[in-house]
Short mmCIF file of C-alpha atoms in Angstrom, two decimals:
data_model
loop_
_atom_site.label_atom_id
_atom_site.label_comp_id
_atom_site.label_asym_id
_atom_site.label_seq_id
_atom_site.Cartn_x
_atom_site.Cartn_y
_atom_site.Cartn_z
CA PRO A 112 -45.17 18.60 -34.13
CA ALA A 113 -41.47 16.94 -33.75
CA GLN A 114 -42.75 13.72 -31.00
CA VAL A 115 -45.18 12.93 -34.10
CA GLY A 116 -42.34 13.58 -37.31
CA GLY A 117 -39.79 11.02 -34.93
CA LEU A 118 -41.64 8.50 -34.70
CA ALA A 119 -43.85 8.52 -37.90
CA ALA A 120 -40.29 8.15 -39.38
CA SER A 121 -39.25 5.82 -37.67
CA VAL A 122 -41.89 3.39 -36.93
CA ALA A 123 -41.92 3.83 -41.49
CA ALA A 124 -38.47 3.01 -41.75
CA ALA A 125 -37.77 0.17 -38.98
CA PRO A 126 -39.53 -2.67 -40.61
CA VAL A 127 -37.30 -1.91 -44.99
CA GLY A 128 -34.30 -0.38 -42.57
CA LEU A 129 -34.38 -4.38 -40.96
CA LEU A 130 -34.62 -6.07 -44.20
CA PHE A 131 -31.66 -4.28 -45.49
CA HIS A 132 -29.36 -4.52 -42.77
CA ALA A 133 -30.92 -8.30 -41.70
CA THR A 134 -27.43 -9.26 -40.34
CA ASN A 135 -26.07 -6.20 -39.23
CA ILE A 136 -28.51 -5.13 -36.30
CA PRO A 137 -25.57 -2.17 -34.98
CA GLN A 138 -25.82 -0.87 -38.16
CA TRP A 139 -29.65 -0.58 -38.95
CA GLU A 140 -30.48 0.72 -34.57
CA PHE A 141 -27.62 3.11 -35.32
CA ASP A 142 -30.23 3.61 -39.10
CA THR A 143 -33.66 3.87 -37.02
CA ASP A 144 -32.17 6.65 -34.53
CA GLN A 145 -30.48 9.03 -37.06
CA ILE A 146 -33.51 8.28 -39.10
CA SER A 147 -36.04 9.02 -35.64
CA LEU A 148 -33.87 12.89 -35.25
CA MET A 149 -34.98 13.62 -39.34
CA GLY A 150 -38.54 13.14 -38.61
CA ALA A 151 -38.58 15.16 -34.89
CA LEU A 152 -35.82 17.61 -36.66
CA PHE A 153 -38.21 17.66 -39.66
CA GLY A 154 -40.92 18.71 -37.69
CA LEU A 155 -39.31 21.01 -35.14
CA THR A 156 -37.76 23.21 -39.07
CA TYR A 157 -40.72 22.86 -41.36
CA ARG A 158 -42.65 25.16 -39.85
CA TYR A 159 -40.23 27.71 -39.64
CA ALA A 160 -39.14 26.80 -43.73
CA VAL A 161 -41.82 28.01 -44.69
CA ARG A 162 -42.47 31.62 -42.99
CA THR A 163 -42.85 34.85 -45.09
CA ASP A 164 -40.77 37.05 -42.62
CA ALA A 165 -37.29 37.31 -43.35
CA ASN A 166 -35.43 36.28 -39.90
CA PRO A 167 -32.59 35.37 -40.93
CA MET A 168 -31.14 33.05 -38.53
CA LEU A 169 -34.56 30.97 -38.53
CA ARG A 170 -33.55 30.44 -42.27
CA GLN A 171 -30.32 29.26 -41.04
CA GLY A 172 -30.76 27.17 -38.54
CA VAL A 173 -33.07 25.32 -41.27
CA VAL A 174 -29.67 24.67 -43.16
CA GLY A 175 -28.19 23.70 -40.39
CA ALA A 176 -30.75 20.86 -39.12
CA PHE A 177 -30.22 19.39 -42.76
CA ALA A 178 -27.37 19.55 -43.06
CA LEU A 179 -26.88 17.55 -39.82
CA THR A 180 -29.07 14.82 -41.30
CA ARG A 181 -27.01 14.86 -43.93
CA ALA A 182 -23.86 13.88 -42.48
CA LEU A 183 -25.56 11.69 -39.98
CA ALA A 184 -27.10 9.22 -43.04
CA THR A 185 -23.23 8.64 -43.26
CA VAL A 186 -22.26 7.25 -40.50
CA ARG A 187 -21.02 3.59 -40.70
CA VAL A 188 -21.21 2.12 -37.21
CA PRO A 189 -18.29 -0.38 -36.72
CA ASP A 190 -18.24 -4.30 -36.34
CA GLY A 191 -17.48 -3.83 -32.79
CA CYS A 192 -20.76 -2.53 -31.40
CA ALA A 193 -23.35 -4.02 -29.68
CA ALA A 194 -27.00 -3.70 -30.66
CA VAL A 195 -30.33 -2.69 -28.31
CA PRO A 196 -29.10 -0.90 -26.52
CA LEU A 197 -26.22 0.72 -29.38
CA ASN A 198 -22.75 0.78 -27.58
CA CYS A 199 -19.31 0.88 -29.92
CA GLY A 200 -17.33 1.89 -26.72
CA ALA A 201 -15.96 5.35 -25.75
CA PRO A 202 -16.13 8.00 -25.71
CA LEU A 203 -19.37 8.21 -25.76
CA GLY A 204 -20.96 5.06 -25.98
CA TYR A 205 -23.23 5.38 -28.59
CA LEU A 206 -20.40 7.29 -30.77
CA ASP A 207 -16.97 6.20 -30.78
CA TRP A 208 -14.33 8.14 -31.83
CA SER A 209 -14.59 6.41 -35.39
CA MET A 210 -18.45 7.12 -35.65
CA ILE A 211 -17.68 11.08 -34.22
CA PHE A 212 -14.14 11.40 -37.19
CA GLN A 213 -16.77 10.38 -39.61
CA LEU A 214 -19.85 13.04 -38.50
CA ALA A 215 -17.09 15.79 -38.63
CA GLY A 216 -15.76 14.61 -42.39
CA ALA A 217 -19.13 15.22 -43.35
CA LEU A 218 -19.74 18.24 -41.73
#
């Protein structure tokens, strides 16, 4: 379910996202990646969200997954990032310090 959700989300969103970010390919790449992650998390957590058992950890995991996807949607890629593959520099290559701070602030 997670792979199908991630693939379906990225295939559906990539062409539309390219229309909005035609001049900012690193932002388009990041948005497509995070939409794929959102689709995968949705595919993974949906079955747990609709379960009828009273396991509080499952409910907290569902809330955490959707909080993470909301936070990812707020991250903006700095101008110095290179596209395909996305490389923004230290400390992680994919995420630089400004992106990490944006993500931490959104959580």
